[in-house]
Amino acid sequence: MTVVAYREARDTTPALPAPRGVLSDAVLSSLRNCHEPRVSSQAVARAEPCGDDLQLALYLLYELHYQGFEGVGDDREWDADLLQLRGALECRLLRTLRADVPQEVGIDGALAELLVEPVGDDGTGVSHFLQGEGQLWQLREYAALRSLYHLKEADPHAWVIPPLHGRAKAAMVAVEYDEFGAGRAEEMHARLFANLMDDLDLDHTYGRYLDAAPALMLCTVNAMSLFGLHRALRGALIGHFAAVEVTSSPGSRRLAKAMRRTGAGPAAARFYEEHVEADAVHEQVVRHEVIGPLLAAEPGLDVDVAFGIHVTGLLEDRPGEFLLAAWRTDRSALRIPLETAAQRPGRP
């Protein structure tokens, strides 16, 4: 058997980022100094649910369940005071998301909406823009921001496996097996994205570009963690997974073309080419072998699955609009420059 050498995508535990307001500052202080987070209920109530401060605070608290942070003890993952604050922040976010998406559309309607794809290259989304006119610096920004998702790509969805049963569980495990490289570490999708970042001359260290990411990008990742960490939201996480798999293949095809057109490199193109074929298969498995059996066993989850689908669309559209508004006027979409983010060591 040939052993392929590769370097782990997660070379180091990430450093803590800079705060963005009173909530994230309180969480950072708590993580550094091992005291309870000093946050008033009024501060939570005043915070913008999808704003920088609340989203960074949530991201920090969720990341304790993934790779943690440099200098932060593993035992803080289940710290009661941090969990209490996280619950308050989650309530703010969840209420907002429920108010922002349609409630009357069931699973059939939600899936039907996903399958509507613009004819030809007439779409207006980020992948259409990057395919047709995107420049290499814009692809680099896009990859840096998406690294917060893709370097943990399949991890949040793995949390939904324990609550599932029978066919739904078996099918979900089969899809996740592919996401994790089908037993080959060098083929894990997170590893392939790290290779993409190497081709784009980006630092693929896990969490490196957190300081550069605007709130809307954090919200996209936080929603997965929110759904995954709550058994009561298992239907929403399945809806999220379905939305990602159903819409991924066409968008990945466009992004692969963008990478080739700009000369980004073979690994950059390969990441998206891999998703064109794999996600077309995954779409069918998720729709017929995960959602079908799940709702046959638990029909009451229909509304939650539809909710997860709609939230995913919303949280992809909003950052897409933000990115395009910046790029169409030749402005960076990042909070700080890529070079600054790559060198930022975190605050003591």
PDB file of N, CA, C and O in Angstrom, residues 114-115 117-118 127-128 131 244-257 275-276 279-280 283:
ATOM      1  N   LEU A 114     -35.029  24.560  -3.219  1.00  0.00           N
ATOM      2  CA  LEU A 114     -33.596  24.314  -3.361  1.00  0.00           C
ATOM      3  C   LEU A 114     -33.225  23.879  -4.768  1.00  0.00           C
ATOM      4  O   LEU A 114     -32.122  24.156  -5.243  1.00  0.00           O
ATOM      5  N   LEU A 115     -34.135  23.177  -5.421  1.00  0.00           N
ATOM      6  CA  LEU A 115     -33.830  22.586  -6.728  1.00  0.00           C
ATOM      7  C   LEU A 115     -33.970  23.573  -7.872  1.00  0.00           C
ATOM      8  O   LEU A 115     -33.698  23.232  -9.023  1.00  0.00           O
ATOM      9  N   GLU A 117     -32.602  26.228  -9.975  1.00  0.00           N
ATOM     10  CA  GLU A 117     -31.274  26.710 -10.306  1.00  0.00           C
ATOM     11  C   GLU A 117     -31.382  27.657 -11.495  1.00  0.00           C
ATOM     12  O   GLU A 117     -32.063  27.350 -12.486  1.00  0.00           O
ATOM     13  N   PRO A 118     -30.739  28.852 -11.454  1.00  0.00           N
ATOM     14  CA  PRO A 118     -30.787  29.770 -12.594  1.00  0.00           C
ATOM     15  C   PRO A 118     -30.313  29.105 -13.875  1.00  0.00           C
ATOM     16  O   PRO A 118     -29.391  28.282 -13.862  1.00  0.00           O
ATOM     17  N   SER A 127     -20.836  32.606  -6.427  1.00  0.00           N
ATOM     18  CA  SER A 127     -20.153  31.673  -7.331  1.00  0.00           C
ATOM     19  C   SER A 127     -20.291  32.106  -8.787  1.00  0.00           C
ATOM     20  O   SER A 127     -19.360  31.920  -9.578  1.00  0.00           O
ATOM     21  N   HIS A 128     -21.439  32.695  -9.147  1.00  0.00           N
ATOM     22  CA  HIS A 128     -21.597  33.223 -10.507  1.00  0.00           C
ATOM     23  C   HIS A 128     -20.616  34.372 -10.754  1.00  0.00           C
ATOM     24  O   HIS A 128     -19.972  34.453 -11.801  1.00  0.00           O
ATOM     25  N   GLN A 131     -17.014  33.025 -10.958  1.00  0.00           N
ATOM     26  CA  GLN A 131     -16.789  32.293 -12.197  1.00  0.00           C
ATOM     27  C   GLN A 131     -16.586  33.244 -13.373  1.00  0.00           C
ATOM     28  O   GLN A 131     -15.685  33.040 -14.195  1.00  0.00           O
ATOM     29  N   VAL A 244     -27.133  22.184   2.070  1.00  0.00           N
ATOM     30  CA  VAL A 244     -25.740  22.247   1.620  1.00  0.00           C
ATOM     31  C   VAL A 244     -25.494  21.257   0.491  1.00  0.00           C
ATOM     32  O   VAL A 244     -24.902  21.599  -0.546  1.00  0.00           O
ATOM     33  N   GLU A 245     -25.961  20.030   0.667  1.00  0.00           N
ATOM     34  CA  GLU A 245     -25.689  18.994  -0.338  1.00  0.00           C
ATOM     35  C   GLU A 245     -26.446  19.238  -1.644  1.00  0.00           C
ATOM     36  O   GLU A 245     -25.915  19.021  -2.729  1.00  0.00           O
ATOM     37  N   VAL A 246     -27.683  19.698  -1.544  1.00  0.00           N
ATOM     38  CA  VAL A 246     -28.490  19.911  -2.744  1.00  0.00           C
ATOM     39  C   VAL A 246     -27.943  21.060  -3.589  1.00  0.00           C
ATOM     40  O   VAL A 246     -27.934  21.004  -4.815  1.00  0.00           O
ATOM     41  N   THR A 247     -27.474  22.111  -2.927  1.00  0.00           N
ATOM     42  CA  THR A 247     -27.043  23.302  -3.669  1.00  0.00           C
ATOM     43  C   THR A 247     -25.549  23.307  -3.984  1.00  0.00           C
ATOM     44  O   THR A 247     -25.091  24.150  -4.760  1.00  0.00           O
ATOM     45  N   SER A 248     -24.789  22.372  -3.419  1.00  0.00           N
ATOM     46  CA  SER A 248     -23.339  22.429  -3.527  1.00  0.00           C
ATOM     47  C   SER A 248     -22.819  22.149  -4.929  1.00  0.00           C
ATOM     48  O   SER A 248     -21.904  22.826  -5.405  1.00  0.00           O
ATOM     49  N   SER A 249     -23.387  21.162  -5.611  1.00  0.00           N
ATOM     50  CA  SER A 249     -22.803  20.709  -6.871  1.00  0.00           C
ATOM     51  C   SER A 249     -22.742  21.798  -7.945  1.00  0.00           C
ATOM     52  O   SER A 249     -21.671  22.040  -8.520  1.00  0.00           O
ATOM     53  N   PRO A 250     -23.843  22.529  -8.236  1.00  0.00           N
ATOM     54  CA  PRO A 250     -23.752  23.588  -9.257  1.00  0.00           C
ATOM     55  C   PRO A 250     -22.787  24.704  -8.860  1.00  0.00           C
ATOM     56  O   PRO A 250     -22.010  25.185  -9.685  1.00  0.00           O
ATOM     57  N   GLY A 251     -22.845  25.119  -7.591  1.00  0.00           N
ATOM     58  CA  GLY A 251     -21.946  26.172  -7.145  1.00  0.00           C
ATOM     59  C   GLY A 251     -20.491  25.740  -7.191  1.00  0.00           C
ATOM     60  O   GLY A 251     -19.605  26.528  -7.552  1.00  0.00           O
ATOM     61  N   SER A 252     -20.226  24.498  -6.831  1.00  0.00           N
ATOM     62  CA  SER A 252     -18.859  23.989  -6.875  1.00  0.00           C
ATOM     63  C   SER A 252     -18.334  23.949  -8.299  1.00  0.00           C
ATOM     64  O   SER A 252     -17.142  24.224  -8.544  1.00  0.00           O
ATOM     65  N   ARG A 253     -19.191  23.623  -9.238  1.00  0.00           N
ATOM     66  CA  ARG A 253     -18.771  23.616 -10.642  1.00  0.00           C
ATOM     67  C   ARG A 253     -18.324  25.015 -11.079  1.00  0.00           C
ATOM     68  O   ARG A 253     -17.298  25.182 -11.748  1.00  0.00           O
ATOM     69  N   ARG A 254     -19.085  26.027 -10.671  1.00  0.00           N
ATOM     70  CA  ARG A 254     -18.728  27.400 -11.027  1.00  0.00           C
ATOM     71  C   ARG A 254     -17.423  27.827 -10.348  1.00  0.00           C
ATOM     72  O   ARG A 254     -16.579  28.492 -10.954  1.00  0.00           O
ATOM     73  N   LEU A 255     -17.256  27.444  -9.095  1.00  0.00           N
ATOM     74  CA  LEU A 255     -16.044  27.842  -8.373  1.00  0.00           C
ATOM     75  C   LEU A 255     -14.811  27.120  -8.912  1.00  0.00           C
ATOM     76  O   LEU A 255     -13.718  27.696  -8.936  1.00  0.00           O
ATOM     77  N   ALA A 256     -14.967  25.879  -9.355  1.00  0.00           N
ATOM     78  CA  ALA A 256     -13.852  25.181  -9.991  1.00  0.00           C
ATOM     79  C   ALA A 256     -13.419  25.912 -11.257  1.00  0.00           C
ATOM     80  O   ALA A 256     -12.211  26.073 -11.521  1.00  0.00           O
ATOM     81  N   LYS A 257     -14.397  26.378 -12.033  1.00  0.00           N
ATOM     82  CA  LYS A 257     -14.079  27.149 -13.243  1.00  0.00           C
ATOM     83  C   LYS A 257     -13.370  28.445 -12.888  1.00  0.00           C
ATOM     84  O   LYS A 257     -12.440  28.877 -13.573  1.00  0.00           O
ATOM     85  N   HIS A 275     -16.383  18.160  -5.103  1.00  0.00           N
ATOM     86  CA  HIS A 275     -17.732  18.380  -4.598  1.00  0.00           C
ATOM     87  C   HIS A 275     -18.793  18.340  -5.694  1.00  0.00           C
ATOM     88  O   HIS A 275     -19.964  18.110  -5.401  1.00  0.00           O
ATOM     89  N   VAL A 276     -18.399  18.567  -6.937  1.00  0.00           N
ATOM     90  CA  VAL A 276     -19.372  18.497  -8.028  1.00  0.00           C
ATOM     91  C   VAL A 276     -19.967  17.100  -8.100  1.00  0.00           C
ATOM     92  O   VAL A 276     -21.194  16.916  -8.135  1.00  0.00           O
ATOM     93  N   ASP A 279     -21.195  15.616  -4.127  1.00  0.00           N
ATOM     94  CA  ASP A 279     -22.401  16.189  -3.550  1.00  0.00           C
ATOM     95  C   ASP A 279     -23.635  15.914  -4.393  1.00  0.00           C
ATOM     96  O   ASP A 279     -24.753  15.929  -3.874  1.00  0.00           O
ATOM     97  N   ALA A 280     -23.454  15.643  -5.692  1.00  0.00           N
ATOM     98  CA  ALA A 280     -24.593  15.231  -6.503  1.00  0.00           C
ATOM     99  C   ALA A 280     -25.127  13.881  -6.018  1.00  0.00           C
ATOM    100  O   ALA A 280     -26.343  13.654  -5.977  1.00  0.00           O
ATOM    101  N   GLU A 283     -26.672  14.401  -2.406  1.00  0.00           N
ATOM    102  CA  GLU A 283     -28.011  15.012  -2.457  1.00  0.00           C
ATOM    103  C   GLU A 283     -29.102  13.951  -2.478  1.00  0.00           C
ATOM    104  O   GLU A 283     -30.077  14.014  -1.718  1.00  0.00           O
TER     105      GLU A 283
END
